Coordinates of C-alpha atoms in Angstrom, one line a residue:
M1233 CA 0.3 16.7 -11.0
S1234 CA -2.1 19.4 -10.2
D1235 CA -4.9 17.1 -11.5
V1236 CA -4.4 14.7 -8.9
V1237 CA -5.4 15.0 -5.2
I1238 CA -4.4 12.6 -2.8
D1239 CA -7.8 11.6 0.2
R1240 CA -7.0 9.9 3.4
L1241 CA -10.0 7.4 3.5
T1242 CA -12.6 7.2 6.8
V1243 CA -15.0 5.8 8.7
G1244 CA -18.1 5.9 6.2
E1245 CA -16.4 5.3 2.4
G1246 CA -16.2 1.2 2.8
R1247 CA -17.7 1.3 -0.3
R1248 CA -15.1 3.4 -2.3
F1249 CA -12.1 1.6 -0.2
R1250 CA -13.2 -1.9 -1.2
E1251 CA -14.2 -0.8 -5.1
I1252 CA -10.1 0.2 -5.2
R1253 CA -8.9 -2.7 -3.6
L1254 CA -10.8 -4.9 -5.4
R1255 CA -10.1 -2.9 -8.4
A1256 CA -5.9 -3.5 -7.3
L1257 CA -6.5 -7.2 -6.2
A1258 CA -8.3 -8.1 -9.8
E1259 CA -5.6 -6.2 -12.0
S1260 CA -2.7 -7.5 -9.9
P1261 CA -3.4 -10.7 -7.9
H1262 CA 0.2 -11.4 -7.3
A1263 CA 0.5 -8.8 -5.6
F1264 CA -0.8 -8.3 -3.1
A1265 CA -0.7 -11.4 0.2
S1266 CA -4.6 -11.1 0.0
T1267 CA -6.6 -12.4 -2.9
Y1268 CA -9.6 -11.5 -4.6
A1269 CA -12.1 -14.1 -3.7
K1270 CA -11.3 -13.1 -0.1
E1271 CA -11.4 -10.0 0.1
A1272 CA -14.2 -9.9 -2.1
A1273 CA -16.4 -12.0 0.5
M1274 CA -16.0 -9.3 3.2
S1275 CA -19.3 -7.6 4.4
D1276 CA -19.7 -4.1 4.4
A1277 CA -19.0 -3.6 8.2
E1278 CA -16.2 -5.7 7.6
W1279 CA -14.9 -3.2 5.0
E1280 CA -15.8 -0.1 7.6
A1281 CA -14.3 -2.2 10.3
R1282 CA -10.8 -1.9 8.1
L1283 CA -11.0 1.8 8.2
A1284 CA -13.0 2.8 11.5
E1285 CA -9.6 0.7 12.9
G1286 CA -8.0 4.3 11.5
T1287 CA -4.4 1.9 11.2
P1288 CA -3.5 1.8 8.3
A1289 CA -4.0 5.2 7.1
R1290 CA -5.1 4.2 3.5
Y1291 CA -4.7 6.9 1.0
V1292 CA -6.8 6.9 -2.0
A1293 CA -4.8 9.0 -5.4
V1294 CA -7.7 10.4 -7.3
A1295 CA -6.8 11.7 -11.1
D1296 CA -9.0 13.3 -14.2
G1297 CA -11.6 12.3 -10.9
A1298 CA -11.4 8.8 -10.8
D1299 CA -9.6 7.3 -7.4
A1300 CA -6.4 6.1 -8.9
G1301 CA -4.7 4.3 -6.6
L1302 CA -4.0 3.0 -3.1
V1303 CA -1.7 3.1 -0.7
G1304 CA -1.7 2.2 3.2
I1305 CA 0.9 2.2 6.3
F1306 CA 1.0 1.7 9.7
M1307 CA 2.9 1.5 12.5
D1308 CA 4.1 -2.0 12.7
E1309 CA 5.1 -2.9 16.5
R1310 CA 5.8 -6.8 15.2
D1311 CA 9.3 -5.0 13.3
E1312 CA 12.3 -6.3 15.1
V1313 CA 13.0 -2.7 15.4
P1314 CA 11.4 0.1 17.0
G1315 CA 9.8 3.2 15.2
T1316 CA 9.8 0.7 12.8
A1317 CA 6.2 1.7 9.7
H1318 CA 5.0 -0.6 7.6
L1319 CA 3.9 0.3 3.7
I1320 CA 1.6 -1.8 2.7
A1321 CA -1.5 -2.0 -0.3
M1322 CA 0.1 0.0 -3.1
W1323 CA -1.3 0.0 -6.4
V1324 CA -1.8 2.1 -9.2
D1325 CA -4.4 1.8 -12.1
P1326 CA -3.3 0.9 -15.4
A1327 CA -4.9 3.6 -16.8
H1328 CA -3.3 6.2 -14.8
R1329 CA 0.5 4.8 -14.6
G1330 CA 3.3 6.8 -15.6
R1331 CA 2.2 9.7 -14.4
G1332 CA 4.1 9.7 -10.7
I1333 CA 1.2 8.9 -9.1
G1334 CA 3.0 6.2 -7.5
S1335 CA 5.9 8.8 -6.0
L1336 CA 2.9 10.8 -4.6
L1337 CA 1.1 7.9 -2.7
V1338 CA 4.2 7.2 -1.1
D1339 CA 5.5 10.0 -0.6
E1340 CA 2.2 10.8 1.2
A1341 CA 2.6 7.4 3.2
L1342 CA 5.8 8.7 4.0
A1343 CA 4.5 11.6 5.8
W1344 CA 2.1 9.5 7.9
A1345 CA 5.1 8.3 9.0
R1346 CA 7.2 10.2 10.7
A1347 CA 4.5 12.4 11.4
A1348 CA 3.8 9.0 13.6
G1349 CA 7.4 9.1 14.8
A1350 CA 8.6 6.3 12.9
R1351 CA 12.3 6.2 12.6
R1352 CA 12.5 3.6 9.7
V1353 CA 9.8 2.3 6.5
G1354 CA 9.6 -1.1 5.7
L1355 CA 7.7 -2.8 2.8
W1356 CA 7.5 -6.1 0.8
V1357 CA 7.3 -5.7 -2.4
V1358 CA 7.4 -9.1 -5.7
D1359 CA 11.0 -9.2 -6.3
A1360 CA 10.0 -9.7 -10.6
N1361 CA 8.0 -5.9 -10.1
D1362 CA 10.3 -3.9 -11.1
P1363 CA 8.5 -0.6 -11.2
A1364 CA 7.5 -1.0 -8.0
F1365 CA 11.6 -1.7 -7.0
A1366 CA 12.4 1.7 -9.3
L1367 CA 9.8 3.5 -7.2
Y1368 CA 10.9 2.3 -4.2
R1369 CA 14.4 2.7 -5.0
S1370 CA 13.8 6.5 -5.5
K1371 CA 12.9 7.3 -2.4
G1372 CA 15.6 5.6 -0.9
F1373 CA 14.3 2.0 0.2
A1374 CA 16.9 -0.3 0.3
P1375 CA 16.8 -4.5 0.2
S1376 CA 16.7 -5.6 3.7
G1377 CA 18.6 -8.7 2.9
R1378 CA 15.2 -10.6 4.1
T1379 CA 12.9 -12.5 1.4
M1380 CA 9.9 -14.6 1.5
A1381 CA 7.3 -16.4 -0.5
L1382 CA 4.4 -13.8 -0.9
P1383 CA 1.3 -15.7 1.8
S1384 CA -1.4 -15.6 -1.3
D1385 CA 0.8 -17.3 -4.1
P1386 CA 4.0 -19.5 -2.5
G1387 CA 5.2 -20.0 -6.1
V1388 CA 6.3 -15.6 -5.8
T1389 CA 9.4 -14.7 -4.8
E1390 CA 9.1 -10.8 -3.0
T1391 CA 11.9 -9.2 -0.6
H1392 CA 12.0 -6.9 2.0
C1393 CA 13.2 -3.4 1.6
V1394 CA 13.5 -0.6 4.6
L1395 CA 14.5 3.1 4.3
T1396 CA 16.2 4.7 7.6
L1397 CA 13.7 8.5 8.2
D1398 CA 15.7 11.3 8.8

């Protein structure tokens, strides 16, 4: 895995963020709460503003010199359990799947959560996404018992999973 590097996106990388996020939305339209059309219409200034906020922390996996995956994480003040971080926007380019990149991205997000003082991490995963469920289970996530319709496609159901941090 020495050919994979995880970068944290920072201000000034809005176009890079836009490019990989739109690739994710185009390739996996039923995996995210947002849509390609909505985010493709955003201006360069809006993409930069998302990075300038500093939260969620957004990480990109770089494999063989190309952006190959994305994840975000933030402290979720709306969660009913104080000290909960929320993992979002997880995606790995199909050309790079099966190489452990998703695992590296989740590990980076969990390291951020621990450093931020989170006691647990939550996420939502589309029910039909067996590879994502397998990845999250391998990291210790378990279903919380909550489900909901995917905001971008109410015909798709997603499950809430949580991981209690040590």
